[in-house]
PDB file of C-alpha atoms in Angstrom:
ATOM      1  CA  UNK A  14      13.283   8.226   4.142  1.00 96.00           C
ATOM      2  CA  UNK A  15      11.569   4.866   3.789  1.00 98.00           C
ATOM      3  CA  UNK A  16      11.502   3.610   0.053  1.00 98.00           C
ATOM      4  CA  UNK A  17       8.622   0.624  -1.030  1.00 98.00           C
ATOM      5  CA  UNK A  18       9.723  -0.932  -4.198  1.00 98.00           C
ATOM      6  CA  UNK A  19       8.101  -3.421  -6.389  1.00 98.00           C
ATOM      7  CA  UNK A  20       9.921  -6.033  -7.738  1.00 98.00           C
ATOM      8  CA  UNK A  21      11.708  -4.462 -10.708  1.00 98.00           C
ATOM      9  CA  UNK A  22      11.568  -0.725  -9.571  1.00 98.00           C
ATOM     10  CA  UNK A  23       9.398   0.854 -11.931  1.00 98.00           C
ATOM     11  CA  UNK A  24       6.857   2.031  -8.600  1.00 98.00           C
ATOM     12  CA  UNK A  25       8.284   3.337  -5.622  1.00 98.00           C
ATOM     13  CA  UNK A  26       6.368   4.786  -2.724  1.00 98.00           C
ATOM     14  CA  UNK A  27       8.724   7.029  -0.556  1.00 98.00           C
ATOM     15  CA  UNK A  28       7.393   7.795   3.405  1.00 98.00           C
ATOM     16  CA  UNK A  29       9.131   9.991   6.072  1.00 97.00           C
ATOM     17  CA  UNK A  30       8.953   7.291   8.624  1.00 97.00           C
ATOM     18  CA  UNK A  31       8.407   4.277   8.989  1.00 98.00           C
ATOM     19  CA  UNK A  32       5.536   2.061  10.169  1.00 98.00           C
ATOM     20  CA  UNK A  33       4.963   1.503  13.844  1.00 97.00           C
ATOM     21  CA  UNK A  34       2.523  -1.192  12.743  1.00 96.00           C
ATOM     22  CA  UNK A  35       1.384  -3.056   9.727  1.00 97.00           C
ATOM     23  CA  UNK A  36      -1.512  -4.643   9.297  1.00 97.00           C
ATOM     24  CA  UNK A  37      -2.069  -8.276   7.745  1.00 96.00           C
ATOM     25  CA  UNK A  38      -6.222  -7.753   6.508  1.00 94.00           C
ATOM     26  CA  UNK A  39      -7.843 -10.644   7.124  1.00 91.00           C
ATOM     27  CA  UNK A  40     -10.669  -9.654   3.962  1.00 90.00           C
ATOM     28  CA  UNK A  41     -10.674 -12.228   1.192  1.00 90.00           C
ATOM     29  CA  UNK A  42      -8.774  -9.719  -1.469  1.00 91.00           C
ATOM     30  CA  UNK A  43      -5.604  -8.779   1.416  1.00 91.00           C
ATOM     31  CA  UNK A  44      -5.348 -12.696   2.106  1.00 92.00           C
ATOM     32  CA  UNK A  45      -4.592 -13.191  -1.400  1.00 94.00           C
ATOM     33  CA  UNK A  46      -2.164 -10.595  -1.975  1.00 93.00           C
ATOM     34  CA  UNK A  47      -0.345 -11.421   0.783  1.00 93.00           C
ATOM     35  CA  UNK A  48       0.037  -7.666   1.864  1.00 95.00           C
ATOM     36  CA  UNK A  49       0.881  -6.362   5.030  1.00 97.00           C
ATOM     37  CA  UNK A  50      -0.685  -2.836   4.804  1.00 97.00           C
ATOM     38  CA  UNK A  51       1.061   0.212   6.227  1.00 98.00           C
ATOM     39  CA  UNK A  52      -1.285   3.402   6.716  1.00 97.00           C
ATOM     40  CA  UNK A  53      -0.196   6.816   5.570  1.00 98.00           C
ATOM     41  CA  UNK A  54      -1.973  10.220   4.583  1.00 97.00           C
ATOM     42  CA  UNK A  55      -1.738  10.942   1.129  1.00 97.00           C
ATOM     43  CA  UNK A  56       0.190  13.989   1.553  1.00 97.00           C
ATOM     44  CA  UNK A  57       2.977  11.783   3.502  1.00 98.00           C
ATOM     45  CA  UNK A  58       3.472   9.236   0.067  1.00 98.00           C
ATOM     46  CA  UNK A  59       5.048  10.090  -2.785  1.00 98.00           C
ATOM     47  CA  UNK A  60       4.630   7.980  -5.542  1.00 98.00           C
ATOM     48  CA  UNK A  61       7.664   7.941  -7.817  1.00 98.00           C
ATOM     49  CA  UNK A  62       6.763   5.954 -11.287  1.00 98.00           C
ATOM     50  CA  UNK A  63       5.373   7.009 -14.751  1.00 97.00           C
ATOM     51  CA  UNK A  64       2.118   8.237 -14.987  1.00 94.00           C
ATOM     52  CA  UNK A  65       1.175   4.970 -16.360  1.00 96.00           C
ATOM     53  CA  UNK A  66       3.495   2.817 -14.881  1.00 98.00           C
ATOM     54  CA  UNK A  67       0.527   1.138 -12.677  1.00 98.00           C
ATOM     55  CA  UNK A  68      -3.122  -0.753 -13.609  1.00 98.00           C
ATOM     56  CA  UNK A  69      -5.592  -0.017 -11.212  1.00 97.00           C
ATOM     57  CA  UNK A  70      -8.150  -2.903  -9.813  1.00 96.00           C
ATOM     58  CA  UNK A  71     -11.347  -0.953  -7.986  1.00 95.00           C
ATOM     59  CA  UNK A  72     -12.453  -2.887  -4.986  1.00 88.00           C
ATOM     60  CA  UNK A  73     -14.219  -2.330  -1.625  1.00 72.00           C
ATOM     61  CA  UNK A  74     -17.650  -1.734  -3.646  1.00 77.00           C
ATOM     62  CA  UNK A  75     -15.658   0.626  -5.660  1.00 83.00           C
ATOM     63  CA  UNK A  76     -14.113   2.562  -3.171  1.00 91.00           C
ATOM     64  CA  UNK A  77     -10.821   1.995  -3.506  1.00 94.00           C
ATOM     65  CA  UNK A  78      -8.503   1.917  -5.572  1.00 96.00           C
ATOM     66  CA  UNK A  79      -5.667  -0.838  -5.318  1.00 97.00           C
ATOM     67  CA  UNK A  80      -2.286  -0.346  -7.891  1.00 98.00           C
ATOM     68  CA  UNK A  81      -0.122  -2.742  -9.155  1.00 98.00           C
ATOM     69  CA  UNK A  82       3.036  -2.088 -11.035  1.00 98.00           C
ATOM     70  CA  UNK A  83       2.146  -2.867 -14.989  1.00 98.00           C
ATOM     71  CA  UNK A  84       5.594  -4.807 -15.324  1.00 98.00           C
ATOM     72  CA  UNK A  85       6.279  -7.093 -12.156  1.00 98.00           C
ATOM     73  CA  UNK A  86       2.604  -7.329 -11.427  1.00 98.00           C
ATOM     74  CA  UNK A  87       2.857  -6.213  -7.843  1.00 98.00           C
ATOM     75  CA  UNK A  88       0.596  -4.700  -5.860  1.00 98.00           C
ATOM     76  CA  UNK A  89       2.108  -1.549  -4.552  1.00 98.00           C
ATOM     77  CA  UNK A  90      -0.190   0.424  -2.700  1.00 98.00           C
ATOM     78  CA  UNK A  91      -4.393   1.833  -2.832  1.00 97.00           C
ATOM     79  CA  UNK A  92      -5.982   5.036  -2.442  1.00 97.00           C
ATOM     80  CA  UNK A  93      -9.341   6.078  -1.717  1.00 95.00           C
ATOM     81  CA  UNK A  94     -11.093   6.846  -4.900  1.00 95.00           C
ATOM     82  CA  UNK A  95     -13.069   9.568  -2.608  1.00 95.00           C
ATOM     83  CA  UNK A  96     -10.197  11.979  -2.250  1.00 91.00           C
ATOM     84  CA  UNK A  97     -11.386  13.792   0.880  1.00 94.00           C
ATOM     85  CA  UNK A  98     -10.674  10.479   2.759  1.00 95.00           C
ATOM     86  CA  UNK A  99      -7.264  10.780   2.690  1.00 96.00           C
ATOM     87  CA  UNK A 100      -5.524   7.806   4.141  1.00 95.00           C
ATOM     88  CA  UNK A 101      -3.764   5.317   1.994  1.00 97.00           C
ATOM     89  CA  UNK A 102      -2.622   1.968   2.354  1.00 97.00           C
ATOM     90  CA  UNK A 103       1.266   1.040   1.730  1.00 98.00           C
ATOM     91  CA  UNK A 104       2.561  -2.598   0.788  1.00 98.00           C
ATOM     92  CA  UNK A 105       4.958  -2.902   4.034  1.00 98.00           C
ATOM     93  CA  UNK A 106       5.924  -5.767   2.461  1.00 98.00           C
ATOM     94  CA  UNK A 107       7.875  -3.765  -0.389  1.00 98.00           C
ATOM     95  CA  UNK A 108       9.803  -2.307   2.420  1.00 98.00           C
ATOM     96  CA  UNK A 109      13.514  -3.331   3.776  1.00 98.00           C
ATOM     97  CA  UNK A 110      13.016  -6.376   6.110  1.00 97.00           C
ATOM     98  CA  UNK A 111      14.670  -4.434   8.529  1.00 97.00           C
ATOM     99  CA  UNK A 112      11.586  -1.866   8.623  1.00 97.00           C
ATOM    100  CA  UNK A 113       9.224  -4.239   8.951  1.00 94.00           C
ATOM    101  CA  UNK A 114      10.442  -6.044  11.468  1.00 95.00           C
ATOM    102  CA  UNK A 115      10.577  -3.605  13.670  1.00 96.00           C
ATOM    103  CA  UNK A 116       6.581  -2.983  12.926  1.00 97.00           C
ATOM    104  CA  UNK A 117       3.999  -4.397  15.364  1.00 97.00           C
ATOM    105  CA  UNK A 118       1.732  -6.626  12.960  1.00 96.00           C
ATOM    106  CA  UNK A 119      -1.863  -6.645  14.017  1.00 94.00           C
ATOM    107  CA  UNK A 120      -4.749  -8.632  12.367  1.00 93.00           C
ATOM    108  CA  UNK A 121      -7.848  -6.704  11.466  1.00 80.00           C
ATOM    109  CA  UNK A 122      -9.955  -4.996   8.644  1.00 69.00           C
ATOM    110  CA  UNK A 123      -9.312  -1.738   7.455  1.00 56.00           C
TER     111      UNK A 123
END
């Protein structure tokens, strides 16, 4: 099991396996954050943190939803708000090093 942590460890995102790639969106919001985005299904995340223990920014004309944890301030992960589109992006960058660099990084919009 792969384990995404924020900063002081009140979100973690737990996957099965880890990323073969990442990928470092080159959109305006995704440059800012500094995020390299792994993709997952929903049903292959589990999200391990209080019900409340995130704030939610909508972006993408509303569309999805991006979640930061409400203590460190990092941005952890986003979901779809339509929830028959079921992928979901993963901060790789909340990841062991080690993960990641084994990830092939590749420049693009989601």
């Amino acid at each position: 099991m792969i384990e995404a942590v924020c900063d002081c460890g009140a979100v973690r995102l737990e996957v099965a396996e880890a990323p073969k790639e990442v990928n470092d969106c080159q959109c305006s919001w995704c440059q800012r954050l500094g995020a390299l985005w792994s993709y997952y299904m929903r049903n292959q995340v589990r999200v391990v943190c209080a019900p409340d223990a995130t704030s939610i920014y909508l972006r993408g004309g509303r569309q999805l939803e991006f979640h930061s944890c409400r203590v460190c301030g990092l941005t952890t992960h986003w979901v779809n708000v339509d929830e028959t589109r079921p992928r979901m992006g993963v901060n790789a960058r909340l990841m062991p090093r080690d993960v990641r660099a084994q990830a092939r990084v590749f420049q693009g919009m989601p």
